[in-house]
PDB file of C-alpha atoms in Angstrom:
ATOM      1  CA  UNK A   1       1.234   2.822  16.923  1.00  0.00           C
ATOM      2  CA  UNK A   2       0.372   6.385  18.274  1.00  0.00           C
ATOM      3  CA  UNK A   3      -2.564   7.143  18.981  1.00  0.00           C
ATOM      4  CA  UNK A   4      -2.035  10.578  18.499  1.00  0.00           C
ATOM      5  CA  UNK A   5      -1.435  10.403  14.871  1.00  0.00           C
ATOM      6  CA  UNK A   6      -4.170  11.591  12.128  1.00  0.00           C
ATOM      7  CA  UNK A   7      -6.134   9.381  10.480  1.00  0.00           C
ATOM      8  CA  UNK A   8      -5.303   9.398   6.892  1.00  0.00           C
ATOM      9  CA  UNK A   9      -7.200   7.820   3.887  1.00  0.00           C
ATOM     10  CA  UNK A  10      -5.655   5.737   0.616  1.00  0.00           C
ATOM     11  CA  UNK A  11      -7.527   5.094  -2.341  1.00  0.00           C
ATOM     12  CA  UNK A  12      -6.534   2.254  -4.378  1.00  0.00           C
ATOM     13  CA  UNK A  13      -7.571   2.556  -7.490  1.00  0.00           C
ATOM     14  CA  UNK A  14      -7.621  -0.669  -9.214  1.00  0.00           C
ATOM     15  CA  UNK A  15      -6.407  -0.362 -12.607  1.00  0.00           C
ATOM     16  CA  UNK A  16      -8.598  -2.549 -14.102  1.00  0.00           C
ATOM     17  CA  UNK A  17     -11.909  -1.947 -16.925  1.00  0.00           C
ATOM     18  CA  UNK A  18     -11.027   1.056 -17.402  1.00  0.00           C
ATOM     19  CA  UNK A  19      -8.866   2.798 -20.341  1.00  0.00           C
ATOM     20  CA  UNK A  20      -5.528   4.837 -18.742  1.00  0.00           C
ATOM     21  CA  UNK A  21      -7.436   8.158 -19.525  1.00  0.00           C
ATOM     22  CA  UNK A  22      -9.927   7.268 -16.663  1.00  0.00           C
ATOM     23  CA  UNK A  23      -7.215   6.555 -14.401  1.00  0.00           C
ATOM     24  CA  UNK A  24      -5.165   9.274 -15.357  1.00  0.00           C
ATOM     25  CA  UNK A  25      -8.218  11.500 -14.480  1.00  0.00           C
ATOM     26  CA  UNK A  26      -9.196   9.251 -11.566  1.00  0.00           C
ATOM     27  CA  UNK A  27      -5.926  10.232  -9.776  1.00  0.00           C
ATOM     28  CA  UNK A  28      -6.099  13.837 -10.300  1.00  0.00           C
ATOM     29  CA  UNK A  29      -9.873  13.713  -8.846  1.00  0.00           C
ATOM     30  CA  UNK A  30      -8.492  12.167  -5.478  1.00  0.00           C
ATOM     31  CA  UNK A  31      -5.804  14.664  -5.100  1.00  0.00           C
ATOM     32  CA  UNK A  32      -8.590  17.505  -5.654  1.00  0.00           C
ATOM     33  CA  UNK A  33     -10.488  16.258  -3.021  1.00  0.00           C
ATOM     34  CA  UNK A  34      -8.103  15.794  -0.418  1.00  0.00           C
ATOM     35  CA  UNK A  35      -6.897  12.037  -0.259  1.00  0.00           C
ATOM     36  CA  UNK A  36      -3.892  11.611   1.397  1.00  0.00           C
ATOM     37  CA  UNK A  37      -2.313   8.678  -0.216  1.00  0.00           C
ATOM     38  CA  UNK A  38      -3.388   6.816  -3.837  1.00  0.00           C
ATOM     39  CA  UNK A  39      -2.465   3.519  -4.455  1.00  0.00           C
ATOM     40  CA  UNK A  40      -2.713   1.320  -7.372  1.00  0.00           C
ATOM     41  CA  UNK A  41      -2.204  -2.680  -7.096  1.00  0.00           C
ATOM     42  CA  UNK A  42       0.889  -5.058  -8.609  1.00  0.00           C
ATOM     43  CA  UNK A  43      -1.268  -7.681 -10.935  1.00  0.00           C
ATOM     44  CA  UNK A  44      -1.616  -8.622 -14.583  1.00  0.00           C
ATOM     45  CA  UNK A  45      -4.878  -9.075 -15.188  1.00  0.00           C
ATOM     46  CA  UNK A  46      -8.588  -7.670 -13.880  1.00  0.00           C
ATOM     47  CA  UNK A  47      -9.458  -8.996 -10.083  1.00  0.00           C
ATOM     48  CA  UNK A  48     -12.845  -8.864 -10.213  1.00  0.00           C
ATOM     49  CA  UNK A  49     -15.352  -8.554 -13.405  1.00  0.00           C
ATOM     50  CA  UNK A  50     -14.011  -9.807 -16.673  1.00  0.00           C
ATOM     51  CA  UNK A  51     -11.097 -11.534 -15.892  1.00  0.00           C
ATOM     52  CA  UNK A  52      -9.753 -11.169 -19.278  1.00  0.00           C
ATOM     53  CA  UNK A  53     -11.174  -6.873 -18.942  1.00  0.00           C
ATOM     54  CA  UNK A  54      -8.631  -4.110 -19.451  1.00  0.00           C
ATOM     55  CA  UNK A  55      -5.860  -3.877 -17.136  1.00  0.00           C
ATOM     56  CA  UNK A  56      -2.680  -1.908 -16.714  1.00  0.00           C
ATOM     57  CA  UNK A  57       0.822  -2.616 -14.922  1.00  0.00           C
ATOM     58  CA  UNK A  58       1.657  -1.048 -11.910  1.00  0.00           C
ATOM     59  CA  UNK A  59       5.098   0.267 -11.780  1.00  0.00           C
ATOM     60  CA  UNK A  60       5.079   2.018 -15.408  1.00  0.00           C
ATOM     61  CA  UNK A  61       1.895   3.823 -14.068  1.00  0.00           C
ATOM     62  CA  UNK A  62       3.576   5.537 -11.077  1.00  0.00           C
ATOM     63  CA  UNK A  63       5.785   6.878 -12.764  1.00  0.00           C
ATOM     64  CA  UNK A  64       2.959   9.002 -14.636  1.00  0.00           C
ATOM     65  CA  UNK A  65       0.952   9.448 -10.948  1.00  0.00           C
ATOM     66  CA  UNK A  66       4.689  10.543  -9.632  1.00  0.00           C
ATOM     67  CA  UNK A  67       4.994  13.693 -12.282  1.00  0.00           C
ATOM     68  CA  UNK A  68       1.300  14.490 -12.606  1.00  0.00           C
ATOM     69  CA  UNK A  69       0.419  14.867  -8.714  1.00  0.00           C
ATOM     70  CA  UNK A  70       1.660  17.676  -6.935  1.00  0.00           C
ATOM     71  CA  UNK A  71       1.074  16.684  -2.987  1.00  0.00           C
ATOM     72  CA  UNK A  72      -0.097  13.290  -2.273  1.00  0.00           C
ATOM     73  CA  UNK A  73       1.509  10.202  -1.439  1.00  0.00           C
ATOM     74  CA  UNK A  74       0.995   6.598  -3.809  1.00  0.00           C
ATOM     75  CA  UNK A  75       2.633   3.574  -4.415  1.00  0.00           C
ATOM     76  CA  UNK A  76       1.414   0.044  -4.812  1.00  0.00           C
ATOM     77  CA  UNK A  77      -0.769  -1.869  -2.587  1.00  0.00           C
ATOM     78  CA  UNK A  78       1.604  -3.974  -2.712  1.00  0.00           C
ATOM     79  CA  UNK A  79       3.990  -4.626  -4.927  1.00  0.00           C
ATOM     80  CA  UNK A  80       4.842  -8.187  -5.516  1.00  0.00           C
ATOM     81  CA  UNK A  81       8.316  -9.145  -4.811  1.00  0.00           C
ATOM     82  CA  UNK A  82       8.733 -12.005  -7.323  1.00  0.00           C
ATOM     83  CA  UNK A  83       7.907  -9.942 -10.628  1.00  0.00           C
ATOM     84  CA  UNK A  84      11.098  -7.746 -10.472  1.00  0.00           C
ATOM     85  CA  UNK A  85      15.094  -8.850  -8.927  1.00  0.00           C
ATOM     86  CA  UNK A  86      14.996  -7.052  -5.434  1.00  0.00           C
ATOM     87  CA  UNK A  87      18.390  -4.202  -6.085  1.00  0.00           C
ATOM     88  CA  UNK A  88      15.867  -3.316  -9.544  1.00  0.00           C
ATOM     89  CA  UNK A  89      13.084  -2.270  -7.081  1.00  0.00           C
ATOM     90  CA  UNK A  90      15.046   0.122  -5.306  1.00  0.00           C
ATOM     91  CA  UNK A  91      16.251   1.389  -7.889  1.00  0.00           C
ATOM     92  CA  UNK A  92      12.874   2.045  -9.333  1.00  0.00           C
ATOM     93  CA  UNK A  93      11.497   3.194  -5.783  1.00  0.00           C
ATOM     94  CA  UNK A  94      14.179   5.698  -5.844  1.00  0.00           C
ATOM     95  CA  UNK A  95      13.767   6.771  -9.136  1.00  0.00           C
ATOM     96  CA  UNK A  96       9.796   7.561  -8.770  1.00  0.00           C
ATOM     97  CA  UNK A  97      10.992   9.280  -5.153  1.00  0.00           C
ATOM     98  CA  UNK A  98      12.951  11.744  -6.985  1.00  0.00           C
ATOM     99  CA  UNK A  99      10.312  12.117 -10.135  1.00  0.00           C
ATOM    100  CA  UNK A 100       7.619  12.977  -7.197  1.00  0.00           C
ATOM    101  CA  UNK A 101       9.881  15.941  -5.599  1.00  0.00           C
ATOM    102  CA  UNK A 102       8.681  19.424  -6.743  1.00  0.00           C
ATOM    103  CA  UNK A 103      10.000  22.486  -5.305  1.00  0.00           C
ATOM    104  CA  UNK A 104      12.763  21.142  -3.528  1.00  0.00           C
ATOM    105  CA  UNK A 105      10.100  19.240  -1.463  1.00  0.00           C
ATOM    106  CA  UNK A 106      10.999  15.711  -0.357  1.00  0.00           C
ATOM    107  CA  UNK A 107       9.967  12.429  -2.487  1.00  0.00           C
ATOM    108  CA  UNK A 108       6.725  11.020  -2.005  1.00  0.00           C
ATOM    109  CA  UNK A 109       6.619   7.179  -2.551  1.00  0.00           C
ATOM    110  CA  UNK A 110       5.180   4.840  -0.458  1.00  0.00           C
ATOM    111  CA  UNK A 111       7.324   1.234  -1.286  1.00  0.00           C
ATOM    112  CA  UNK A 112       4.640  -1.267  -0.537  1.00  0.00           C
ATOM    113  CA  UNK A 113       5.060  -4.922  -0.936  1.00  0.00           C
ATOM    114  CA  UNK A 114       4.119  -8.487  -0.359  1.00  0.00           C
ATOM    115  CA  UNK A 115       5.098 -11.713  -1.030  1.00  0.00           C
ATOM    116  CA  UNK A 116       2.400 -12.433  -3.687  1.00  0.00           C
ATOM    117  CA  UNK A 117      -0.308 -14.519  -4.327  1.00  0.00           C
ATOM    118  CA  UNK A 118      -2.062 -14.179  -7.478  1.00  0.00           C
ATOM    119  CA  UNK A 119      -0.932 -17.701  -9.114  1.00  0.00           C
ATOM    120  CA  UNK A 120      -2.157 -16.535 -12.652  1.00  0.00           C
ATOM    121  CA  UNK A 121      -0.087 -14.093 -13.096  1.00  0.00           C
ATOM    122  CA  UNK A 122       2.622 -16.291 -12.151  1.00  0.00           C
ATOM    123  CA  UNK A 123       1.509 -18.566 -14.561  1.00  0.00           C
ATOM    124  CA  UNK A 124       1.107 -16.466 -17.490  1.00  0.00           C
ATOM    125  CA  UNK A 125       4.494 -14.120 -16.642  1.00  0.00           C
ATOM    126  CA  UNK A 126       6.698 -16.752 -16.360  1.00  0.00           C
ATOM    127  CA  UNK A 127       7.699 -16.784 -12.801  1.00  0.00           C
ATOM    128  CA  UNK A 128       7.528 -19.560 -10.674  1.00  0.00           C
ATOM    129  CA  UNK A 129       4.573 -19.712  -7.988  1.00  0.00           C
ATOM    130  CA  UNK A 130       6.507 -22.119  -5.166  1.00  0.00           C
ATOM    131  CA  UNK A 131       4.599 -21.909  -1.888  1.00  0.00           C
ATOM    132  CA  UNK A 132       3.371 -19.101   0.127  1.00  0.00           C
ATOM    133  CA  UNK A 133       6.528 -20.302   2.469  1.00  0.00           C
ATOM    134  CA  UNK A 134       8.984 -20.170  -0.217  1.00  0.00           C
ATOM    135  CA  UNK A 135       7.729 -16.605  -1.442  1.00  0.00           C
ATOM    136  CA  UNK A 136       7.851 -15.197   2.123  1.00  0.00           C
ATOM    137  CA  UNK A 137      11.641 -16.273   2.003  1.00  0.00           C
ATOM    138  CA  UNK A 138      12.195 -14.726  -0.730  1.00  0.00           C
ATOM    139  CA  UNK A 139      10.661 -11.175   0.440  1.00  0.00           C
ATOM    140  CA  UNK A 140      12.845 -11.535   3.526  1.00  0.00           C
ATOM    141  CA  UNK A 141      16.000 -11.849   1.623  1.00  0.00           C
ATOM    142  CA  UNK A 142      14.804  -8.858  -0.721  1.00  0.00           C
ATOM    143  CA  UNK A 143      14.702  -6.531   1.745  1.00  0.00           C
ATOM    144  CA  UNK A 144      17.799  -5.687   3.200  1.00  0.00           C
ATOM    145  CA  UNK A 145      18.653  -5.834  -0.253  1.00  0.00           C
ATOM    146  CA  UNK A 146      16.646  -2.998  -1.606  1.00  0.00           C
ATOM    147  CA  UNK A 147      17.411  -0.903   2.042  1.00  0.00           C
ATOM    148  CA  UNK A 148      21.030  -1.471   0.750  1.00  0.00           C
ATOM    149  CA  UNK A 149      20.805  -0.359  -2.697  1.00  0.00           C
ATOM    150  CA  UNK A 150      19.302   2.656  -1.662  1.00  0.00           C
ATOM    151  CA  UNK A 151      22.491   3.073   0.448  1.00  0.00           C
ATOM    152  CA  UNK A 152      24.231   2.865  -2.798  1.00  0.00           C
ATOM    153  CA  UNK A 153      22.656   4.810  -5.706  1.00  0.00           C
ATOM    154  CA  UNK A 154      23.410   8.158  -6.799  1.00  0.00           C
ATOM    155  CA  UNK A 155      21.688   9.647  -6.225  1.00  0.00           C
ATOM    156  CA  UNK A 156      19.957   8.543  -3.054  1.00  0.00           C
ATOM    157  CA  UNK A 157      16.166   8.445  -2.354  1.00  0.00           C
ATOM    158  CA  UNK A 158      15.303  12.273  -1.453  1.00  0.00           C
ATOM    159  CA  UNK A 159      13.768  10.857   2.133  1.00  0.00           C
ATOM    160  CA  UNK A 160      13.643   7.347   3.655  1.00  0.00           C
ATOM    161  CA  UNK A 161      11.479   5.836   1.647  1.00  0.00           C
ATOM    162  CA  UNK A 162       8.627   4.528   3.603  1.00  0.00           C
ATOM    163  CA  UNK A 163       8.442   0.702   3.657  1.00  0.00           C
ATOM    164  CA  UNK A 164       4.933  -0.756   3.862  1.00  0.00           C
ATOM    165  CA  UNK A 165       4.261  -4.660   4.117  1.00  0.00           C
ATOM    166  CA  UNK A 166       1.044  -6.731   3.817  1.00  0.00           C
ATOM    167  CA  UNK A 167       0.139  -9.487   5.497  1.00  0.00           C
ATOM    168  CA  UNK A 168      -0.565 -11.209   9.245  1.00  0.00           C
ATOM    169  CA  UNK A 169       1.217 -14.336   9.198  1.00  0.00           C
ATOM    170  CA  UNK A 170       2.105 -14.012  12.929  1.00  0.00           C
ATOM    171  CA  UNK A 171       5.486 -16.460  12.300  1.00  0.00           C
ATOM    172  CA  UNK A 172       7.101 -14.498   9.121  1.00  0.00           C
ATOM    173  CA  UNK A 173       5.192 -11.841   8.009  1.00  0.00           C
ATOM    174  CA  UNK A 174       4.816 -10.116  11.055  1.00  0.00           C
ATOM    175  CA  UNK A 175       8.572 -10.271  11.867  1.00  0.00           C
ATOM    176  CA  UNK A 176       9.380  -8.893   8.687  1.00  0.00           C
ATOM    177  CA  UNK A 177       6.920  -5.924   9.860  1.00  0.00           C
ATOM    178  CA  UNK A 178       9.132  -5.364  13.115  1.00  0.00           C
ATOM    179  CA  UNK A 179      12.068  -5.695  11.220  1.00  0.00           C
ATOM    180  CA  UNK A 180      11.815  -3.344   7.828  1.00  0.00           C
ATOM    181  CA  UNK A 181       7.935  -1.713   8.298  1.00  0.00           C
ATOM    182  CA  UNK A 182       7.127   1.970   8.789  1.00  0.00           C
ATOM    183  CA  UNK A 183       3.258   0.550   7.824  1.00  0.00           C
ATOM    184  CA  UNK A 184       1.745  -2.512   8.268  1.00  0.00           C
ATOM    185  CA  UNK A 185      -1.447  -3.428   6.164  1.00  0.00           C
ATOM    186  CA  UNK A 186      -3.525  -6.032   6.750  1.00  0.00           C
ATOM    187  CA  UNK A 187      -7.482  -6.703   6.398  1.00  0.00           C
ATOM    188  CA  UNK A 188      -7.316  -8.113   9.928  1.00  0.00           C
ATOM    189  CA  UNK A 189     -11.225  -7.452  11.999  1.00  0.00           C
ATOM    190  CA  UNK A 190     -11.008  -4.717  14.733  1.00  0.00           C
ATOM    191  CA  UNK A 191     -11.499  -7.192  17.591  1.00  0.00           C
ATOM    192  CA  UNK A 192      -8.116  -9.357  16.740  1.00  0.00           C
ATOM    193  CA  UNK A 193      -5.819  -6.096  15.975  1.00  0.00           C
ATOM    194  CA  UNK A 194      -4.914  -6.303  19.297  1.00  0.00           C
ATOM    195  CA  UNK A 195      -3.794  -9.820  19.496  1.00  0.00           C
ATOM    196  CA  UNK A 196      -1.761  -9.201  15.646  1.00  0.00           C
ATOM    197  CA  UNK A 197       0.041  -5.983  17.810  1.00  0.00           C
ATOM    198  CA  UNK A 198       1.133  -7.757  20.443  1.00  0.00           C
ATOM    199  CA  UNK A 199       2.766 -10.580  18.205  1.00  0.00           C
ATOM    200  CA  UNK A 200       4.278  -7.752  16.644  1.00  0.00           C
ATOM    201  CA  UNK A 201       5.455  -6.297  19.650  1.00  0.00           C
ATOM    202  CA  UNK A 202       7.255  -9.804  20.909  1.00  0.00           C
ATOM    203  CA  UNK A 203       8.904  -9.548  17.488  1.00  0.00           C
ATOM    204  CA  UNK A 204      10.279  -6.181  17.927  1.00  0.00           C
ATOM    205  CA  UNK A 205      11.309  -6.775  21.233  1.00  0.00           C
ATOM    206  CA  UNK A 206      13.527 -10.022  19.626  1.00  0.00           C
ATOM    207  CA  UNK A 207      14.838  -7.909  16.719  1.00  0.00           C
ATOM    208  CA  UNK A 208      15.556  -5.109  18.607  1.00  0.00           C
ATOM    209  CA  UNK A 209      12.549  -2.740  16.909  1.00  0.00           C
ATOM    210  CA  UNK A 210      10.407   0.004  19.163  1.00  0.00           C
ATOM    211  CA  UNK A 211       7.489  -1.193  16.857  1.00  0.00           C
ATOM    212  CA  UNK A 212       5.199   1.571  17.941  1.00  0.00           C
ATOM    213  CA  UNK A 213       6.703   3.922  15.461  1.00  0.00           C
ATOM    214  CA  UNK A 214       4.788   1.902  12.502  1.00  0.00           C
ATOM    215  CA  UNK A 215       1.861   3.093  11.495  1.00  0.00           C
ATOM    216  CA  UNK A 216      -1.131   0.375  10.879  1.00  0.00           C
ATOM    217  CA  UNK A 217      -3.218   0.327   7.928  1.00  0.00           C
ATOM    218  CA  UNK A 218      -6.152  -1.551   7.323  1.00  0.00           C
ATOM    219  CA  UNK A 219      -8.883  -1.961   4.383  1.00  0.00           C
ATOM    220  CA  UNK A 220     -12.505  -0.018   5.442  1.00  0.00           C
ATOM    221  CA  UNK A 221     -15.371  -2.421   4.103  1.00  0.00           C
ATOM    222  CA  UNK A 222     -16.333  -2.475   0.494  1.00  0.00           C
ATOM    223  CA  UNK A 223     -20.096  -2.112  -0.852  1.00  0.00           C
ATOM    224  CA  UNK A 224     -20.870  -0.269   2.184  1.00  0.00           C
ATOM    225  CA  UNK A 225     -20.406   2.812   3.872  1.00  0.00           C
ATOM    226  CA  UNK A 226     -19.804   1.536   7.297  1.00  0.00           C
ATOM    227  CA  UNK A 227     -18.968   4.095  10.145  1.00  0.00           C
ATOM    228  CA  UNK A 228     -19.523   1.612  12.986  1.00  0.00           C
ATOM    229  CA  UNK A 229     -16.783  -0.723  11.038  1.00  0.00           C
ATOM    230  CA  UNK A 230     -14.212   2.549  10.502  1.00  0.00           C
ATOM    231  CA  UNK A 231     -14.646   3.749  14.151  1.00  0.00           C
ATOM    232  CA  UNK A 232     -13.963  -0.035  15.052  1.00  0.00           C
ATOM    233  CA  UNK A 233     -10.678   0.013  13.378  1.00  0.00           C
ATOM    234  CA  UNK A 234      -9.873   3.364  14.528  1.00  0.00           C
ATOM    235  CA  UNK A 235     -10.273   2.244  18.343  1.00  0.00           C
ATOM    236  CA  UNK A 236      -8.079  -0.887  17.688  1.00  0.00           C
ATOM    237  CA  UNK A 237      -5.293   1.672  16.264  1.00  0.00           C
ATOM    238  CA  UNK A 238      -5.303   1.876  12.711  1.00  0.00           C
ATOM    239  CA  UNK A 239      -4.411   4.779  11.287  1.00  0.00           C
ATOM    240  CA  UNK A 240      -4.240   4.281   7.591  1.00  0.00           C
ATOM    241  CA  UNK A 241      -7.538   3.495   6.142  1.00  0.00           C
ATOM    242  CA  UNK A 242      -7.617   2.280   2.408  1.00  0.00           C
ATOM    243  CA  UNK A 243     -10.621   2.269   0.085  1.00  0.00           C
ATOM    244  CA  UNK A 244     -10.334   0.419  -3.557  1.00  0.00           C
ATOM    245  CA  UNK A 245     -12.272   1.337  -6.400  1.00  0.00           C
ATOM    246  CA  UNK A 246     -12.565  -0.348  -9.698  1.00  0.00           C
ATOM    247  CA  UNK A 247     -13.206   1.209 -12.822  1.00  0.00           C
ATOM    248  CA  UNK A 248     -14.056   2.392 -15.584  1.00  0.00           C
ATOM    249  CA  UNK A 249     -16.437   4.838 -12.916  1.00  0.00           C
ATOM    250  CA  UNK A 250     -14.104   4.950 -10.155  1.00  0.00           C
ATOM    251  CA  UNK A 251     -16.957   6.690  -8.161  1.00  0.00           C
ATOM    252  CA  UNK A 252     -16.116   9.614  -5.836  1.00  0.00           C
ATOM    253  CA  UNK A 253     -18.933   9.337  -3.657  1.00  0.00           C
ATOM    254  CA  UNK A 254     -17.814   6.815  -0.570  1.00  0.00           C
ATOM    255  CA  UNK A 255     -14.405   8.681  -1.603  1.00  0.00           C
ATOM    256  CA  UNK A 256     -16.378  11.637  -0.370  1.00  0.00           C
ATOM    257  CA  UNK A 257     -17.902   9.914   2.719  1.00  0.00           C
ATOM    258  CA  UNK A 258     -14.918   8.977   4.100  1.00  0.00           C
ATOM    259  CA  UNK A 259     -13.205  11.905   3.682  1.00  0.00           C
ATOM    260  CA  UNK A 260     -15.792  13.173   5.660  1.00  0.00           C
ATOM    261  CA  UNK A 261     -15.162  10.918   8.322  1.00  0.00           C
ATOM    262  CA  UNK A 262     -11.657  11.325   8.356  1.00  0.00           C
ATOM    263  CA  UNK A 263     -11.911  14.983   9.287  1.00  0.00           C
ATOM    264  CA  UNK A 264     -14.696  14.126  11.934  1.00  0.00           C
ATOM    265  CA  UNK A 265     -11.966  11.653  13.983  1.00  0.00           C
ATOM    266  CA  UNK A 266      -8.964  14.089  13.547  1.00  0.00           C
ATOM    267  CA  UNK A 267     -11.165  17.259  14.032  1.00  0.00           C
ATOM    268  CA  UNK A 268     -12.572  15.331  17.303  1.00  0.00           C
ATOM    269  CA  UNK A 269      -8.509  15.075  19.006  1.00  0.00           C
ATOM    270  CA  UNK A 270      -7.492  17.770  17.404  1.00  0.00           C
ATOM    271  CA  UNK A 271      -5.137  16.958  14.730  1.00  0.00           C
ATOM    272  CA  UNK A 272      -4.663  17.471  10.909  1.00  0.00           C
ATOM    273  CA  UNK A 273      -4.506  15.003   8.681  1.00  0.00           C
ATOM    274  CA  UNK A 274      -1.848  16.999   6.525  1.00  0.00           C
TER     275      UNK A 274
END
């Protein structure tokens, strides 16, 4: 966790209310203004509003984000591990890495992903729910799965895919962090980061892991523009800060503000978020 490194700022944009023409335009208005990562999210139906509202699928998306954006970074935040067999999502994360490469550049996928929680979409998919142990077993045996079949495929990812994982179960999760993670999201409050990083560090230490390489993301507050709550975060370590908007608006303006404040903190130490 260096506390060197920029800050940086994902927007999730939820696809949800909104026809893909919004979104499709949504995306290209966060690249314009300077986001650094966009993110979607891995569910079936709307989160909030109308549960039965317009809604999209995840993966099929990227692959549109991948070839329409020119520089920043998306993924899924998170995928869910129990839609799709584990060698399938690397092969799919590999596939949207090379899609995203222009100009001999590098690939620019983010592979997040969780063990899941959203028991309707379980429900109405097919797959079975089982407990939150059961699906955290299941991520860890995915995972040195899809690191392997990236060691296989031809071709290969164009870069090492970055692996980010959600959650702060401080008995699983977070060893699966210290084990596979290059960023670690959570929605954890800036006065018990510390406590979540040094569980994290005792894993690393028993897995063998320098854990201070992965970066740590964390949610800024929704409905409000709060700096106090950002510069809280930012003190505790995070370095990834992630915003979601819903549509059909998917308004720029706290997009805008914390842009803003993103340049402040790096302009402050000296450091770009590029």
């Amino acid at each position: 966790m260096s506390l060197t490194a920029p800050a940086r700022l994902g927007i999730q944009l939820q696809p949800q209310h909104a026809t893909y023409g919004q979104i499709r335009d949504a995306v290209l208005r966060m690249e314009d203004l300077g986001v650094d990562v966009v993110f979607n999210w891995d569910h079936f139906f709307p989160l909030s509003g109308d549960r039965d509202g317009l809604h999209f699928e995840a993966w099929t998306m990227l692959g549109a984000w991948a070839e329409q954006t020119e520089r920043v970074e998306f993924g899924t935040l998170v995928n869910c591990n129990s839609y799709r067999n584990a060698d399938l999502q690397a092969d799919m994360a590999r596939t949207l890495d090379h899609i995203s490469a222009k100009g001999g550049d590098t690939g620019r996928f983010i592979f997040g992903t969780g063990s899941g929680w959203f028991e309707r979409d379980y429900d109405e998919y097919g797959y079975e729910f089982g407990t939150v142990g059961s699906r955290l077993d299941d991520l860890a045996e995915a995972l040195p799965r899809v690191k392997a079949r990236w060691a296989k495929l031809n071709p290969g990812p164009t870069r090492e895919i970055p692996i980010m994982i959600g959650g702060q179960g401080e008995q699983k999760t977070l060893r699966l962090v210290a084990e596979h993670a290059d960023i670690w999201h959570s929605f954890v409050r800036p006065d018990a980061i510390a406590h979540k990083l040094d569980v994290l560090a005792r894993w690393g230490e028993r897995v063998g892991r320098d854990v201070s390489e992965i970066t740590v993301s964390n949610e800024l507050s929704r409905g409000r523009l709060d700096d106090d709550h950002a510069d809280a975060l930012y003190d505790a370590g995070v370095r990834l800060f992630t915003l979601g908007i819903s549509g059909p608006d998917y308004d720029d303006a706290p997009v805008q503000h914390w842009l803003a404040w993103r340049d402040r903190r790096n302009d402050a130490v000296g450091v770009d978020a590029a």
